[in-house]
PDB file of C-alpha atoms in Angstrom:
ATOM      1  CA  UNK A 134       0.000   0.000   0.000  1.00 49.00           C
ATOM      2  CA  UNK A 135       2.985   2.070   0.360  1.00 42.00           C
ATOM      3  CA  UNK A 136       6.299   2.161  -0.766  1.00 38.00           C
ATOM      4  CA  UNK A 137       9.817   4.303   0.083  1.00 41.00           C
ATOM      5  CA  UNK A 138      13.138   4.082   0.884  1.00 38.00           C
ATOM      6  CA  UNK A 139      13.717   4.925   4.579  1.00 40.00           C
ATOM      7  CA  UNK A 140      16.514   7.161   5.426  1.00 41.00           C
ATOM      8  CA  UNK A 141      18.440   5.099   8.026  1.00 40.00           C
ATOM      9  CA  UNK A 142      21.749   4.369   9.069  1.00 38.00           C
ATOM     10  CA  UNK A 143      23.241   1.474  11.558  1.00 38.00           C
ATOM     11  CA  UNK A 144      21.416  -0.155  13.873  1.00 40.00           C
ATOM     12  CA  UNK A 145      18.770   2.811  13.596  1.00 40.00           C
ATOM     13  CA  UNK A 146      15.998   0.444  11.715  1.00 40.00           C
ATOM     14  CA  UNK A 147      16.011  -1.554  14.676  1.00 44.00           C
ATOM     15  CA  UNK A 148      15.270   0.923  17.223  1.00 51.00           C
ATOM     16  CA  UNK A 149      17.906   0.025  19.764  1.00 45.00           C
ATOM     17  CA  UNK A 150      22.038  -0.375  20.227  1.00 44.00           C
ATOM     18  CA  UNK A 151      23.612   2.543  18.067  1.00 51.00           C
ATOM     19  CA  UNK A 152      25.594   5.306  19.748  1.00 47.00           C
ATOM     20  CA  UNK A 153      26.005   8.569  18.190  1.00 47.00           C
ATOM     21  CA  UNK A 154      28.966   9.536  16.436  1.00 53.00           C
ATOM     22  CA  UNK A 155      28.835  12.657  19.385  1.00 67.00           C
ATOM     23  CA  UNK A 156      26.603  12.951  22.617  1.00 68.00           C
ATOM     24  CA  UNK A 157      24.760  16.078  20.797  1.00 76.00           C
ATOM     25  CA  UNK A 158      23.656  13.724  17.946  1.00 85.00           C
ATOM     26  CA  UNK A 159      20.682  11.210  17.063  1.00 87.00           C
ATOM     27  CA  UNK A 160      21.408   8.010  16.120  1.00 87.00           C
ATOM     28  CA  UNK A 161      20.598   9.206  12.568  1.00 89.00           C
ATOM     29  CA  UNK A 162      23.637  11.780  13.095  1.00 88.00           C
ATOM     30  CA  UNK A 163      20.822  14.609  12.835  1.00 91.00           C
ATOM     31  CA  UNK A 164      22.009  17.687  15.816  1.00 89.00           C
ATOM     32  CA  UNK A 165      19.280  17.653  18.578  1.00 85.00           C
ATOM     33  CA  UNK A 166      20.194  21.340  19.036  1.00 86.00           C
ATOM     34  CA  UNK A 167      19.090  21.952  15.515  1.00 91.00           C
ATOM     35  CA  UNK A 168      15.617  20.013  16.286  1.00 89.00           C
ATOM     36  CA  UNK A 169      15.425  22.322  19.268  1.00 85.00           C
ATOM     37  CA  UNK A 170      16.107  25.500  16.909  1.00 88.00           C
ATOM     38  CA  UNK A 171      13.093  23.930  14.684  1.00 90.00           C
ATOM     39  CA  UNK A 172      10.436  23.759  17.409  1.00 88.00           C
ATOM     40  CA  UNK A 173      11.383  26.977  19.312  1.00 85.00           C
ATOM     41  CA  UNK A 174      10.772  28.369  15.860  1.00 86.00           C
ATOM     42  CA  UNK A 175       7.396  26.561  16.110  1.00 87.00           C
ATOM     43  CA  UNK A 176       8.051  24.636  12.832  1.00 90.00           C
ATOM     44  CA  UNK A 177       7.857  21.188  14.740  1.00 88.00           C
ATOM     45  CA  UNK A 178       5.119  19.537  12.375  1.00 89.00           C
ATOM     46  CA  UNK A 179       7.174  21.207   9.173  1.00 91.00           C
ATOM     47  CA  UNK A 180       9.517  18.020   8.705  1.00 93.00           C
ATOM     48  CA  UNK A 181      12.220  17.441   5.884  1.00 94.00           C
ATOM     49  CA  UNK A 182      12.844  14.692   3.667  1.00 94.00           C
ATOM     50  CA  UNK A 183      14.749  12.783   5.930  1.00 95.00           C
ATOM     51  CA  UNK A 184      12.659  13.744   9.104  1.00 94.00           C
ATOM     52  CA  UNK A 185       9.803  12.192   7.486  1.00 92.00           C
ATOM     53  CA  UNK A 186      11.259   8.321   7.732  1.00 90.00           C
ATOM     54  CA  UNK A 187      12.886   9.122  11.045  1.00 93.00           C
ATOM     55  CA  UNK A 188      11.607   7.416  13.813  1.00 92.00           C
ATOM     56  CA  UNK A 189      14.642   9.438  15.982  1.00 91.00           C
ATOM     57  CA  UNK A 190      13.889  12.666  14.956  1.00 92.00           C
ATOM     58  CA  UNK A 191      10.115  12.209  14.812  1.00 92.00           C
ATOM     59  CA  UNK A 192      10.395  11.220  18.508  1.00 91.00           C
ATOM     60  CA  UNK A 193      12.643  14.328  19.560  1.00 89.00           C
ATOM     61  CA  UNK A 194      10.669  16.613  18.054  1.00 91.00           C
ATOM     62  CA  UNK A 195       7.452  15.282  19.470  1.00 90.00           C
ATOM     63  CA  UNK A 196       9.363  15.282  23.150  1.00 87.00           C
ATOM     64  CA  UNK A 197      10.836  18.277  22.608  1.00 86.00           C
ATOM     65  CA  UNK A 198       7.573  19.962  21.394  1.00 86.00           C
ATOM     66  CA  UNK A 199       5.807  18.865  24.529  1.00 85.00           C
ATOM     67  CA  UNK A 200       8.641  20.250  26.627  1.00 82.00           C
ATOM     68  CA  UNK A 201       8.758  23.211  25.012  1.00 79.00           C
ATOM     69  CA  UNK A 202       4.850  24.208  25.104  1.00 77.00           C
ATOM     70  CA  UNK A 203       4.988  26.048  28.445  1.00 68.00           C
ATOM     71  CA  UNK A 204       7.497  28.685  26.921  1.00 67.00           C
ATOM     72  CA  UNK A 205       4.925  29.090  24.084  1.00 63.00           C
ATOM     73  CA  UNK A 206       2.344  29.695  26.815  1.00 61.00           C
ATOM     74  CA  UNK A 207       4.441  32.092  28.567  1.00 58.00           C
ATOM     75  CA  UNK A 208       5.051  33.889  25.234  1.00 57.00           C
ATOM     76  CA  UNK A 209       1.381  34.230  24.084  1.00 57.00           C
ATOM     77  CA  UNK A 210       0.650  35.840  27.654  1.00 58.00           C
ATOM     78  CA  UNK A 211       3.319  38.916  27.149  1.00 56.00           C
ATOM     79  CA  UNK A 212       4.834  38.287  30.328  1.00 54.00           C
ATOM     80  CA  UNK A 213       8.774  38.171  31.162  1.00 55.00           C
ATOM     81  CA  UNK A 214      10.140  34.892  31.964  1.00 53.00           C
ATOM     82  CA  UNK A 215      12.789  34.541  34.317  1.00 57.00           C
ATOM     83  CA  UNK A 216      15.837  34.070  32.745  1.00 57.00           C
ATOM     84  CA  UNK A 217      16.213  30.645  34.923  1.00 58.00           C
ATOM     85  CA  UNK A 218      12.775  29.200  33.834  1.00 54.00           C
ATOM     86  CA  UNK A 219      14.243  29.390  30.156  1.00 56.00           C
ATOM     87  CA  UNK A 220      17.241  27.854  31.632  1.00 59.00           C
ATOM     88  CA  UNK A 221      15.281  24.914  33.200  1.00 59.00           C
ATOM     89  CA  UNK A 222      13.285  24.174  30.313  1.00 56.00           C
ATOM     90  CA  UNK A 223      16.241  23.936  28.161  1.00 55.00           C
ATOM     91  CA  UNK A 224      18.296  21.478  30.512  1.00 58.00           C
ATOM     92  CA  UNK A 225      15.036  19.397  30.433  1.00 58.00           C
ATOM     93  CA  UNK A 226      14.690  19.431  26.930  1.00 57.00           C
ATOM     94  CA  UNK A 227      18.308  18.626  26.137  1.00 56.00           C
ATOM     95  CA  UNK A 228      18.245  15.625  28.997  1.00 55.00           C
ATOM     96  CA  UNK A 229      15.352  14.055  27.280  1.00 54.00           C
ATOM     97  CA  UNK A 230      17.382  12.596  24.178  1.00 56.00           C
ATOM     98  CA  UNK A 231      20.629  12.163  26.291  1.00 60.00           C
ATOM     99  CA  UNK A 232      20.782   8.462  25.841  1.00 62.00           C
ATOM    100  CA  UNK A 233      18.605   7.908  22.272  1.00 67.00           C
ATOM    101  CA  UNK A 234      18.461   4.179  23.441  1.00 78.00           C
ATOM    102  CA  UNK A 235      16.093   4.671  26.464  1.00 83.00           C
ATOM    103  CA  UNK A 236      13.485   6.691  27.143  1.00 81.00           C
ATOM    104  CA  UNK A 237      13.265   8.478  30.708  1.00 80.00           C
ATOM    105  CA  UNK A 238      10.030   8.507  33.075  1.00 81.00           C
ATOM    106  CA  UNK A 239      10.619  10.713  35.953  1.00 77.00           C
ATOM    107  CA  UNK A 240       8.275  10.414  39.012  1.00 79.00           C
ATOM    108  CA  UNK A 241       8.489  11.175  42.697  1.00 84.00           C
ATOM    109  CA  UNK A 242      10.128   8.137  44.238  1.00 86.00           C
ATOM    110  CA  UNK A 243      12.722   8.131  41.380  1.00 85.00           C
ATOM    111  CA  UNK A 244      13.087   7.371  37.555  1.00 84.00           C
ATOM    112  CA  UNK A 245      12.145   4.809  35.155  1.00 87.00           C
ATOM    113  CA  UNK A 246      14.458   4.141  32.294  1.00 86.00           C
ATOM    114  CA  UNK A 247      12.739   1.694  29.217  1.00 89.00           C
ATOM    115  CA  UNK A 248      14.950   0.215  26.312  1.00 89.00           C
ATOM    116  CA  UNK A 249      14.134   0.825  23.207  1.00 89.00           C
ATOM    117  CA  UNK A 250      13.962  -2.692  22.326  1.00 90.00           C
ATOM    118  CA  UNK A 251      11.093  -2.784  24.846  1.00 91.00           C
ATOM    119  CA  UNK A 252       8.979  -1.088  22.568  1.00 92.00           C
ATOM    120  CA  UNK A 253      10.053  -3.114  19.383  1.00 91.00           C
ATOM    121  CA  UNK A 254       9.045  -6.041  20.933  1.00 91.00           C
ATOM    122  CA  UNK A 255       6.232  -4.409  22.793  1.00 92.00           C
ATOM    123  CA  UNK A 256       4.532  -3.243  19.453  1.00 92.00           C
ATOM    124  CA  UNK A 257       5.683  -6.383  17.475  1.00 91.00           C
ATOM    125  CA  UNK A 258       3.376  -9.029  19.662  1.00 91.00           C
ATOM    126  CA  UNK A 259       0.515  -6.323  19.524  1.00 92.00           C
ATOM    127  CA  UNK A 260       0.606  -6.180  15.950  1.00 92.00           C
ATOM    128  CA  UNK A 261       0.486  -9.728  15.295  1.00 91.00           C
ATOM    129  CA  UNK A 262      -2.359 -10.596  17.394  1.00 93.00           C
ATOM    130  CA  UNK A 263      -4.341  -8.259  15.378  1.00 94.00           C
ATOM    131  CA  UNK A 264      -6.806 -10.308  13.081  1.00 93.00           C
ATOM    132  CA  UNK A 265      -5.973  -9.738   9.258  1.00 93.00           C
ATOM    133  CA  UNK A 266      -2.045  -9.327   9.906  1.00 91.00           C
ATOM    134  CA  UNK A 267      -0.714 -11.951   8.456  1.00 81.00           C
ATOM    135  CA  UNK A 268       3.175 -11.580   9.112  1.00 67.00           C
ATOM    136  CA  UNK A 269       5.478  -8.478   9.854  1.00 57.00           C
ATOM    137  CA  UNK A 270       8.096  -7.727   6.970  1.00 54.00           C
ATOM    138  CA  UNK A 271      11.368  -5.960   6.604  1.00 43.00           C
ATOM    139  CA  UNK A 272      13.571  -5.810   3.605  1.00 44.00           C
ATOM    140  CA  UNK A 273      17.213  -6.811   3.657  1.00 39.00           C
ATOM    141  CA  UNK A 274      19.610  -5.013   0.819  1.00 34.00           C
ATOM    142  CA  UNK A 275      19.210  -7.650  -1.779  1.00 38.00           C
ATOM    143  CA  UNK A 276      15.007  -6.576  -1.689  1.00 44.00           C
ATOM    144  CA  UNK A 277      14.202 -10.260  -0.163  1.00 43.00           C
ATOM    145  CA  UNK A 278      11.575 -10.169   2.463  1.00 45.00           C
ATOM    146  CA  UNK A 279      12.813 -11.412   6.097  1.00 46.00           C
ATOM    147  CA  UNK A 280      10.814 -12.416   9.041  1.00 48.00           C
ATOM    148  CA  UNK A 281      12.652 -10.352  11.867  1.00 45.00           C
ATOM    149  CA  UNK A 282      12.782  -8.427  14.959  1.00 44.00           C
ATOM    150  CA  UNK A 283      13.561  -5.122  12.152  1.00 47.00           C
ATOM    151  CA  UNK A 284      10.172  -4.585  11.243  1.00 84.00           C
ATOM    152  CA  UNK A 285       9.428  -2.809  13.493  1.00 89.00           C
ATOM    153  CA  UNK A 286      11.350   0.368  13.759  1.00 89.00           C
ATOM    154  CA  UNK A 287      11.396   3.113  17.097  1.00 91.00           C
ATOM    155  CA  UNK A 288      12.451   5.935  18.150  1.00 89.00           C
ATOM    156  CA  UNK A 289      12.265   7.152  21.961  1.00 88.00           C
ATOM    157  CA  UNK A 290      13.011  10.437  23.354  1.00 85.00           C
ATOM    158  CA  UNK A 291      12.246  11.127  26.862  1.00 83.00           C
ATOM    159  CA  UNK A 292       8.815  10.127  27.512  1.00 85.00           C
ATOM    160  CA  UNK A 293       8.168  10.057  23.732  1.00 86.00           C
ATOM    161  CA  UNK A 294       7.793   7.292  21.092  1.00 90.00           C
ATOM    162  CA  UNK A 295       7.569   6.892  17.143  1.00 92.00           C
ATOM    163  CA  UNK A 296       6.626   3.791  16.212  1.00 93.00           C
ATOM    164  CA  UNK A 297       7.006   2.696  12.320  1.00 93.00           C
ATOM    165  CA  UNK A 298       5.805  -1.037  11.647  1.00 92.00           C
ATOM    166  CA  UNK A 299       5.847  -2.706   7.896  1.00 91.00           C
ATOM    167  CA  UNK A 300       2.862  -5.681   7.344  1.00 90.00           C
ATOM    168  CA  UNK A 301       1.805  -7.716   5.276  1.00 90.00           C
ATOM    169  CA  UNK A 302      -2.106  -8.324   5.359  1.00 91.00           C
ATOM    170  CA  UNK A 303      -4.544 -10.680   4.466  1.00 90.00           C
ATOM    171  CA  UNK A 304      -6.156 -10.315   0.654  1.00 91.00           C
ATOM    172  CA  UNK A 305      -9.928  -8.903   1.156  1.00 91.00           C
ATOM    173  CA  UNK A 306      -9.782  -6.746   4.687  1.00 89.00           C
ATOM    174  CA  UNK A 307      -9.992  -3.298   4.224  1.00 94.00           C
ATOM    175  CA  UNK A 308      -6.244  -2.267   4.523  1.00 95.00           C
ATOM    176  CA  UNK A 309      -7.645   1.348   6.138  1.00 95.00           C
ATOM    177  CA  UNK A 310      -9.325  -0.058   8.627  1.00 96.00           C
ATOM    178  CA  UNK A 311      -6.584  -2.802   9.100  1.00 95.00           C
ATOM    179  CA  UNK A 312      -4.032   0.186   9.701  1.00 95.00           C
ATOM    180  CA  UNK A 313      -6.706   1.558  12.100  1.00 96.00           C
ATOM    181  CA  UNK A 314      -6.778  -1.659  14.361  1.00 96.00           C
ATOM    182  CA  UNK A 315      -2.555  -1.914  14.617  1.00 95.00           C
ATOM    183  CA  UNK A 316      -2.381   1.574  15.121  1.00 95.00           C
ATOM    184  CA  UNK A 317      -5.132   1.506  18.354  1.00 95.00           C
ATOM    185  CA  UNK A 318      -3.227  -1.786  19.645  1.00 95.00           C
ATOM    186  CA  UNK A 319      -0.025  -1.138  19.461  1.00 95.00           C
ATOM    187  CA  UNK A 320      -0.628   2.479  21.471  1.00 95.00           C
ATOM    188  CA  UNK A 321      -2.541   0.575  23.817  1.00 95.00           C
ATOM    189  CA  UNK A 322      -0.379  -1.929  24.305  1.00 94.00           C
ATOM    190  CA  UNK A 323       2.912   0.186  24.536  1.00 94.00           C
ATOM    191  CA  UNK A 324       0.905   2.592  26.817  1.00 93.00           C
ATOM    192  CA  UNK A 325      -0.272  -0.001  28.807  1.00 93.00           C
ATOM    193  CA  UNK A 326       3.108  -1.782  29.395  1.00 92.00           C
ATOM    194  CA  UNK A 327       5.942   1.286  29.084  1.00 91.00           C
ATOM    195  CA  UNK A 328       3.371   4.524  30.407  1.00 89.00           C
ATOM    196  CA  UNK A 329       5.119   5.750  27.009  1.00 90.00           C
ATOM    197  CA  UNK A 330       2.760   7.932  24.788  1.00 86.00           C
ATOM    198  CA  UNK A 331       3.267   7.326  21.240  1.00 90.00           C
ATOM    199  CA  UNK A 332       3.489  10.342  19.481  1.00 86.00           C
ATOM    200  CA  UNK A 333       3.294   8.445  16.378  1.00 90.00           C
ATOM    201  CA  UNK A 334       2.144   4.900  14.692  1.00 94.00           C
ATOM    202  CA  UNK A 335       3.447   4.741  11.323  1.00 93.00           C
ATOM    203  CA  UNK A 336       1.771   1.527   9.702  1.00 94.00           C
ATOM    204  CA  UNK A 337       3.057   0.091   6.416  1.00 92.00           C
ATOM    205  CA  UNK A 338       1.250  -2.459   4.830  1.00 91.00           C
ATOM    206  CA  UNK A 339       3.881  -3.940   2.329  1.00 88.00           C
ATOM    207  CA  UNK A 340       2.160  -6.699   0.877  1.00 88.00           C
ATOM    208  CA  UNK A 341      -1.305  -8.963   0.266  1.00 89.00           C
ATOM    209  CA  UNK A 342      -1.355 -12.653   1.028  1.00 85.00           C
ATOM    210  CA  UNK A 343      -3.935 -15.045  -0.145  1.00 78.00           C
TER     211      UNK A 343
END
């Protein structure tokens, strides 16, 4: 149903185990400073090429959106802000993508750190139970399809997630509503397991079997 080539690098398809080049960079080598120039700028939801088929960025800028929506607040009131509320925000903005492989929940009685393998294999089992999906799919670089953990790809940023999965379906459901069903039970799921909120459920349905 649809087709692309993903802009990835390294272990990046499979959501887990890459280190950046430098501490300030995504797995995909993209500068989380520059993400942070993009939504202070309130072009969040404008993405690029390659921001389009990122799970990484696609989760930073979700995380950093939501962490950066009290400053808007403070801005549309016409009020100062303290120079150390900017401050604040900004440290908790940059420590949310500090380690790209986990995602961070903070509470009272201390802090909950999730792989995020967690979540492959989190929204993996979801997706298969769902009637109609018939196997997950990934491509390897000779085009063949492969049964593996890769199909499903993530990206986590503090309490964050972008989920992309590639299907293939059973011929004669209605691929929509298909999409529809793995999108609600894979956020359940990962909600209900992680207390993650998926910003995002990219399904890709790859293929028809009879």
């Amino acid at each position: 149903m649809t087709s692309h080539e993903h802009d990835r690098t390294g272990d990046q398809a499979s959501g887990g185990g890459h280190i950046p080049l430098r501490p300030d960079l995504l797995p995909c080598a993209r500068s989380r400073d520059d993400l942070l120039d993009q939504v202070a700028r309130g072009d969040a939801a404008t993405l690029d090429p390659h921001q389009n088929h990122c799970v990484h960025c696609q989760a930073a800028l979700a995380e950093f959106d939501r962490l950066w929506s009290p400053m808007r607040e403070l801005a549309a009131e016409q009020v100062d802000t303290p120079e150390a509320g900017i401050d604040a925000a900004l440290a908790r903005i940059r420590g949310a993508v500090e380690d790209t492989d986990y995602a961070t929940l903070r509470g009272p009685q201390g802090t909950t750190r999730v792989a995020a393998r967690v979540v492959v294999v989190a929204a993996r089992h979801s997706a298969q139970e769902v009637p109609g999906v018939r196997v997950a799919l990934s491509r390897d670089l000779t085009g063949s399809q492969q049964d593996t953990d890769s199909q499903v790809h993530v990206g986590v940023a503090g309490t964050s997630a972008v989920i992309e999965i590639i299907l293939a379906a059973d011929y004669g459901r209605s691929l929509h509503q298909l999409a529809a069903d793995v999108r609600r039970a894979v956020t359940d799921r990962v909600r209900h397991l992680t207390d993650l909120d998926p910003a995002q459920v990219i399904v890709i349905i790859d293929d028809v079997l009879d």
